[in-house]
CSV table of C-alpha atoms and ligand atoms in Angstrom, one decimal:
chain,number,residue,atom,x,y,z
H,1119,MET,CA,103.0,76.1,122.5
H,1120,PHE,CA,99.3,76.7,122.6
H,1121,LEU,CA,98.1,73.3,121.2
H,1122,THR,CA,100.4,70.3,121.3
H,1123,VAL,CA,99.1,67.0,119.8
H,1124,ARG,CA,101.4,64.0,120.3
H,1125,GLU,CA,101.2,60.6,118.7
H,1126,LEU,CA,97.4,60.3,118.9
H,1127,LYS,CA,96.2,56.8,118.0
H,1128,LYS,CA,92.6,55.6,117.7
H,1129,SER,CA,91.1,52.4,116.2
H,1130,PHE,CA,87.5,51.4,115.7
H,1131,GLY,CA,87.6,47.6,115.6
H,1132,GLY,CA,90.0,46.8,112.8
H,1133,ILE,CA,90.0,50.4,111.4
H,1134,HIS,CA,93.1,52.4,112.4
H,1135,ALA,CA,91.5,55.8,112.1
H,1136,LEU,CA,94.5,57.6,113.7
H,1137,GLN,CA,98.0,56.0,113.6
H,1138,GLY,CA,100.1,58.4,115.6
H,1139,VAL,CA,99.1,62.0,114.7
H,1140,SER,CA,101.4,64.8,116.0
H,1141,PHE,CA,101.4,68.6,115.2
H,1142,LYS,CA,101.5,71.9,117.0
H,1143,LEU,CA,99.5,75.2,116.8
H,1144,ASP,CA,100.8,78.5,118.2
H,1145,ALA,CA,98.5,81.0,120.0
H,1146,ALA,CA,96.7,83.1,117.4
H,1147,GLU,CA,97.7,80.8,114.6
H,1148,ILE,CA,95.5,79.4,111.8
H,1149,LYS,CA,96.2,76.0,110.3
H,1150,CYS,CA,94.2,74.1,107.7
H,1151,ILE,CA,93.9,70.3,107.8
H,1152,ILE,CA,93.4,68.6,104.4
H,1153,GLY,CA,93.2,65.0,103.3
H,1154,PRO,CA,90.9,62.5,101.5
H,1155,ASN,CA,87.7,61.2,103.0
H,1156,GLY,CA,88.2,58.7,105.8
H,1157,CYS,CA,91.7,59.7,106.6
H,1158,GLY,CA,90.8,60.6,110.2
H,1159,LYS,CA,90.2,64.3,110.3
H,1160,SER,CA,86.9,64.2,112.1
H,1161,THR,CA,88.2,61.6,114.5
H,1162,LEU,CA,91.0,64.0,115.4
H,1163,PHE,CA,88.4,66.7,116.1
H,1164,ASN,CA,86.3,64.2,118.2
H,1165,ILE,CA,89.4,63.6,120.4
H,1166,LEU,CA,90.2,67.3,120.7
H,1167,THR,CA,86.7,68.0,121.9
H,1168,GLY,CA,86.4,65.1,124.3
H,1169,VAL,CA,83.8,63.3,122.3
H,1170,LEU,CA,86.2,60.4,122.0
H,1171,ALA,CA,89.2,59.3,124.1
H,1172,PRO,CA,92.4,58.3,122.2
H,1173,ASP,CA,93.8,54.8,122.6
H,1174,SER,CA,97.1,56.4,123.2
H,1175,GLY,CA,98.9,59.7,122.7
H,1176,THR,CA,98.0,63.1,124.2
H,1177,ALA,CA,96.7,66.6,123.4
H,1178,HIS,CA,97.5,69.6,125.5
H,1179,LEU,CA,95.9,73.1,125.4
H,1180,ASP,CA,98.0,75.8,127.0
H,1181,GLY,CA,99.7,73.2,129.2
H,1182,THR,CA,96.5,71.4,130.3
H,1183,GLN,CA,96.0,67.8,129.1
H,1184,ILE,CA,92.6,67.8,127.2
H,1185,SER,CA,92.8,64.3,125.7
H,1186,GLY,CA,90.6,61.9,127.7
H,1187,LEU,CA,88.6,64.7,129.4
H,1188,PRO,CA,84.8,64.7,129.0
H,1189,ALA,CA,83.4,67.1,126.4
H,1190,HIS,CA,81.9,69.6,128.8
H,1191,ARG,CA,85.3,70.1,130.5
H,1192,VAL,CA,87.1,70.6,127.2
H,1193,SER,CA,84.4,73.1,126.2
H,1194,ARG,CA,84.9,75.0,129.4
H,1195,LEU,CA,88.7,75.1,128.7
H,1196,GLY,CA,87.8,77.1,125.6
H,1197,ILE,CA,87.6,74.8,122.6
H,1198,GLY,CA,84.6,75.6,120.4
H,1199,ARG,CA,83.7,73.3,117.5
H,1200,LYS,CA,81.6,74.1,114.4
H,1201,PHE,CA,80.2,71.1,112.7
H,1202,GLN,CA,79.9,70.7,108.9
H,1203,VAL,CA,76.1,71.0,108.9
H,1204,PRO,CA,74.4,74.0,110.6
H,1205,GLY,CA,73.0,73.0,114.0
H,1206,VAL,CA,69.4,73.6,114.9
H,1207,LEU,CA,68.9,77.3,115.3
H,1208,SER,CA,65.7,78.3,117.0
H,1209,ASP,CA,62.9,80.8,116.2
H,1210,LEU,CA,64.8,83.5,118.3
H,1211,THR,CA,66.5,86.4,116.4
H,1212,VAL,CA,70.1,86.5,115.5
H,1213,MET,CA,70.6,89.1,118.3
H,1214,GLU,CA,69.0,86.8,120.9
H,1215,HIS,CA,71.2,83.8,119.8
H,1216,MET,CA,74.2,86.0,120.3
H,1217,GLU,CA,73.0,87.2,123.7
H,1218,ILE,CA,72.5,83.6,124.8
H,1219,ALA,CA,76.0,82.7,123.7
H,1220,LEU,CA,77.5,85.7,125.5
H,1221,ALA,CA,75.5,84.8,128.7
H,1222,ALA,CA,76.8,81.2,128.5
H,1223,ARG,CA,80.4,82.5,128.6
H,1224,ASP,CA,79.6,84.6,131.6
H,1225,THR,CA,78.8,81.9,134.2
H,1226,ASP,CA,79.8,84.2,137.1
H,1227,GLY,CA,78.1,87.2,135.7
H,1228,LEU,CA,81.3,89.2,135.8
H,1229,LEU,CA,81.4,90.1,132.1
H,1230,LEU,CA,77.9,91.4,131.9
H,1231,ARG,CA,78.2,93.2,135.3
H,1232,THR,CA,81.3,95.0,133.9
H,1233,LEU,CA,79.9,95.6,130.4
H,1234,GLY,CA,76.3,96.2,131.5
H,1235,TRP,CA,73.4,95.0,129.3
H,1236,ARG,CA,74.0,97.9,126.8
H,1237,GLY,CA,77.7,97.1,126.8
H,1238,GLY,CA,76.9,93.5,126.0
H,1239,ARG,CA,74.6,94.6,123.2
H,1240,ALA,CA,77.3,96.9,121.8
H,1241,ALA,CA,79.9,94.1,121.9
H,1242,ILE,CA,77.5,91.8,120.0
H,1243,LEU,CA,76.7,94.5,117.4
H,1244,LYS,CA,80.4,94.9,116.8
H,1245,GLN,CA,80.8,91.2,116.3
H,1246,LEU,CA,77.8,91.1,113.9
H,1247,GLU,CA,79.4,94.0,112.0
H,1248,THR,CA,82.7,92.1,111.7
H,1249,ALA,CA,80.8,89.2,110.1
H,1250,GLY,CA,78.7,91.3,107.8
H,1251,LEU,CA,75.6,90.2,109.7
H,1252,THR,CA,74.4,93.6,111.0
H,1253,ASP,CA,71.4,93.6,108.6
H,1254,TYR,CA,70.3,90.2,110.0
H,1255,ALA,CA,70.3,91.2,113.7
H,1256,GLY,CA,66.5,91.2,114.0
H,1257,GLN,CA,65.8,88.2,111.8
H,1258,ILE,CA,64.7,84.8,112.9
H,1259,ALA,CA,67.8,82.6,113.0
H,1260,SER,CA,66.0,79.4,111.8
H,1261,GLN,CA,65.0,81.2,108.6
H,1262,LEU,CA,68.4,82.5,107.6
H,1263,PRO,CA,70.1,81.5,104.3
H,1264,HIS,CA,72.6,78.6,104.7
H,1265,GLY,CA,75.8,80.7,104.5
H,1266,ILE,CA,74.5,83.2,107.0
H,1267,LYS,CA,73.6,80.4,109.5
H,1268,GLN,CA,77.1,79.0,109.2
H,1269,ARG,CA,78.6,82.4,109.9
H,1270,LEU,CA,76.3,83.0,112.9
H,1271,GLU,CA,77.3,79.7,114.4
H,1272,ILE,CA,81.0,80.7,114.2
H,1273,LEU,CA,80.2,84.0,115.8
H,1274,MET,CA,78.3,82.3,118.6
H,1275,LEU,CA,81.4,80.3,119.4
H,1276,VAL,CA,83.4,83.5,119.5
H,1277,ALA,CA,80.8,85.1,121.8
H,1278,ARG,CA,81.0,82.1,124.1
H,1279,GLY,CA,84.7,82.9,124.6
H,1280,ALA,CA,86.4,80.0,122.8
H,1281,ARG,CA,90.2,80.3,122.7
H,1282,LEU,CA,90.6,77.6,120.0
H,1283,LEU,CA,88.0,77.3,117.2
H,1284,LEU,CA,87.7,73.9,115.4
H,1285,LEU,CA,85.9,74.3,112.1
H,1286,ASP,CA,85.0,71.1,110.2
H,1287,GLU,CA,84.4,71.9,106.6
H,1288,PRO,CA,82.8,75.3,107.3
H,1289,THR,CA,82.1,76.1,103.7
H,1290,ALA,CA,80.4,72.8,102.7
H,1291,GLY,CA,77.4,73.6,100.5
H,1292,MET,CA,78.2,77.3,100.2
H,1293,THR,CA,78.3,79.4,97.0
H,1294,ALA,CA,81.7,80.9,96.0
H,1295,ALA,CA,80.7,84.3,97.4
H,1296,GLU,CA,79.6,82.7,100.8
H,1297,THR,CA,82.9,80.8,100.9
H,1298,GLN,CA,84.9,84.0,100.4
H,1299,ALA,CA,82.8,85.7,103.1
H,1300,THR,CA,83.7,82.9,105.5
H,1301,ILE,CA,87.4,83.2,104.7
H,1302,ASP,CA,87.2,86.9,105.5
H,1303,LEU,CA,85.4,86.1,108.7
H,1304,ILE,CA,87.9,83.6,109.8
H,1305,ARG,CA,90.8,86.0,109.2
H,1306,ARG,CA,89.0,88.9,111.0
H,1307,ILE,CA,88.2,86.8,114.0
H,1308,ASN,CA,91.8,85.7,114.2
H,1309,LYS,CA,93.1,89.2,113.9
H,1310,GLU,CA,90.7,90.9,116.2
H,1311,THR,CA,90.5,88.3,119.0
H,1312,GLY,CA,93.8,86.5,118.6
H,1313,MET,CA,91.8,83.2,118.6
H,1314,ALA,CA,93.7,80.1,117.3
H,1315,ILE,CA,91.8,78.3,114.6
H,1316,LEU,CA,92.1,74.8,113.1
H,1317,VAL,CA,90.0,74.3,109.9
H,1318,ILE,CA,89.3,71.0,108.1
H,1319,GLU,CA,88.5,71.7,104.5
H,1320,HIS,CA,88.1,69.9,101.2
H,1321,ASP,CA,87.8,72.8,98.9
H,1322,MET,CA,91.2,73.6,97.5
H,1323,ALA,CA,90.2,77.1,96.4
H,1324,PHE,CA,89.3,77.8,100.0
H,1325,VAL,CA,92.6,76.4,101.2
H,1326,ARG,CA,94.5,78.6,98.7
H,1327,ASN,CA,92.6,81.7,99.6
H,1328,LEU,CA,92.9,81.3,103.3
H,1329,SER,CA,96.6,81.1,102.8
H,1330,CYS,CA,97.7,79.5,106.0
H,1331,PRO,CA,100.0,76.6,106.9
H,1332,LEU,CA,98.6,73.2,105.9
H,1333,ILE,CA,98.6,69.8,107.6
H,1334,VAL,CA,98.1,67.0,105.1
H,1335,MET,CA,96.7,63.8,106.4
H,1336,MET,CA,96.5,60.4,104.8
H,1337,ARG,CA,95.3,57.1,106.2
H,1338,GLY,CA,95.5,58.3,109.8
H,1339,GLN,CA,98.8,60.0,109.6
H,1340,VAL,CA,100.3,63.5,108.9
H,1341,ILE,CA,102.3,63.0,105.7
H,1342,ARG,CA,103.3,66.7,105.2
H,1343,GLU,CA,103.1,70.2,106.6
H,1344,GLY,CA,103.8,73.4,104.8
H,1345,SER,CA,102.4,76.2,102.8
H,1346,TYR,CA,99.8,75.7,100.0
H,1347,ASP,CA,102.6,76.0,97.4
H,1348,GLU,CA,105.0,73.6,99.2
H,1349,VAL,CA,102.3,71.0,99.7
H,1350,ARG,CA,101.1,71.3,96.1
H,1351,ALA,CA,104.6,70.7,94.8
H,1352,ASP,CA,105.1,67.6,97.0
H,1353,PRO,CA,105.1,64.5,94.7
H,1354,GLN,CA,103.7,62.3,97.5
H,1355,VAL,CA,100.8,64.7,98.1
H,1356,ARG,CA,100.1,65.1,94.4
H,1357,ALA,CA,100.0,61.3,93.8
H,1358,ALA,CA,98.1,60.5,96.9
H,1359,TYR,CA,95.6,63.3,97.2
H,1360,LEU,CA,95.5,66.2,94.9
H,1361,GLY,CA,95.7,64.3,91.7
H,1362,ASP,CA,96.8,66.0,88.5
H,1363,HIS,CA,93.4,67.5,87.8
H,1364,HIS,CA,94.0,69.9,90.8
H,1365,ALA,CA,97.5,70.9,89.5
J,600,ADP,P1,87.5,62.0,107.7
J,600,ADP,O1,86.8,63.0,108.6
J,600,ADP,O2,88.9,62.4,107.4
J,600,ADP,O3,86.6,61.8,106.5
J,600,ADP,P2,86.9,60.1,109.9
J,600,ADP,O4,87.7,60.6,111.0
J,600,ADP,O5,85.4,60.5,109.9
J,600,ADP,O6,87.5,60.6,108.5
J,600,ADP,O7,87.0,58.6,109.7
J,600,ADP,C1,88.2,57.8,109.8
J,600,ADP,C2,87.9,56.4,109.7
J,600,ADP,O8,87.4,55.9,110.9
J,600,ADP,C3,86.9,56.0,108.6
J,600,ADP,O9,87.3,54.7,108.1
J,600,ADP,C4,85.6,55.9,109.4
J,600,ADP,O10,84.7,55.0,108.8
J,600,ADP,C5,86.1,55.4,110.7
J,600,ADP,N1,85.3,55.9,111.9
J,600,ADP,C6,85.1,57.2,112.3
J,600,ADP,N2,84.4,57.3,113.4
J,600,ADP,C7,84.0,56.0,113.7
J,600,ADP,C8,83.1,55.4,114.7
J,600,ADP,N3,82.6,56.2,115.7
J,600,ADP,N4,82.9,54.1,114.7
J,600,ADP,C9,83.5,53.3,113.7
J,600,ADP,N5,84.3,53.8,112.8
J,600,ADP,C10,84.5,55.1,112.7
J,601,MG,MG1,85.1,64.3,108.4
């Protein structure tokens, strides 16, 4: 099993944010985590990225325990996280941001020595094409439209060589067209790189269109796993989360 999460618990004072969360993710698998505000989704990602240590329970990536490790070590093991809000992109071009991400992956210089600088550029251009960003290669990243920034950040994580992508509400604030482009990008990255991907998402249209197994969280627990249709038909999920207006 690629990612194994066992009985994670985390409290903040009297708030039991996680009350024994367990699930698994295969290599090259995509799963979507849904659940109401405050149910512990971001806390889970904070533990998986080493931002927080759990009170108890474990998380293993490819056999290595990652829970309790500091964030820089988890990042080096290949977990890349995309936050809900775009990070600060600088006044460098899209191409230059990608070059920096590629160089960051390549701490021993082996990749760029093998590929050469032109090879590195070609690899980046191919990734930009995958994301529909070719036309933006020469543009200043800080001035890009919101949806394009979000996609660039995902691509930078790929260029850095992540093996597991954690995306926290990647389509927040996007138009329907941008949301669909992000779904296409997630699928293509998964298919072309075999990267495993966990997505937290609120937008049920996104969840339906991504069409992957779902993990439903409520009050710090996983209450259901299954396909979109299975989850939607579950009375407990309907009552607790979806509500009849989503039916
Ligand atoms: P979600 O991402 O599902 O909306 P969170 O994981 O952000 O939920 O939060 C779960 C609960 O834990 C909430 O009640 C939240 O207020 C609380 N919480 C999260 N992080 C902290 C923190 N660093 N300090 C105190 N309380 C926190
Ligand atoms: Mg959150």
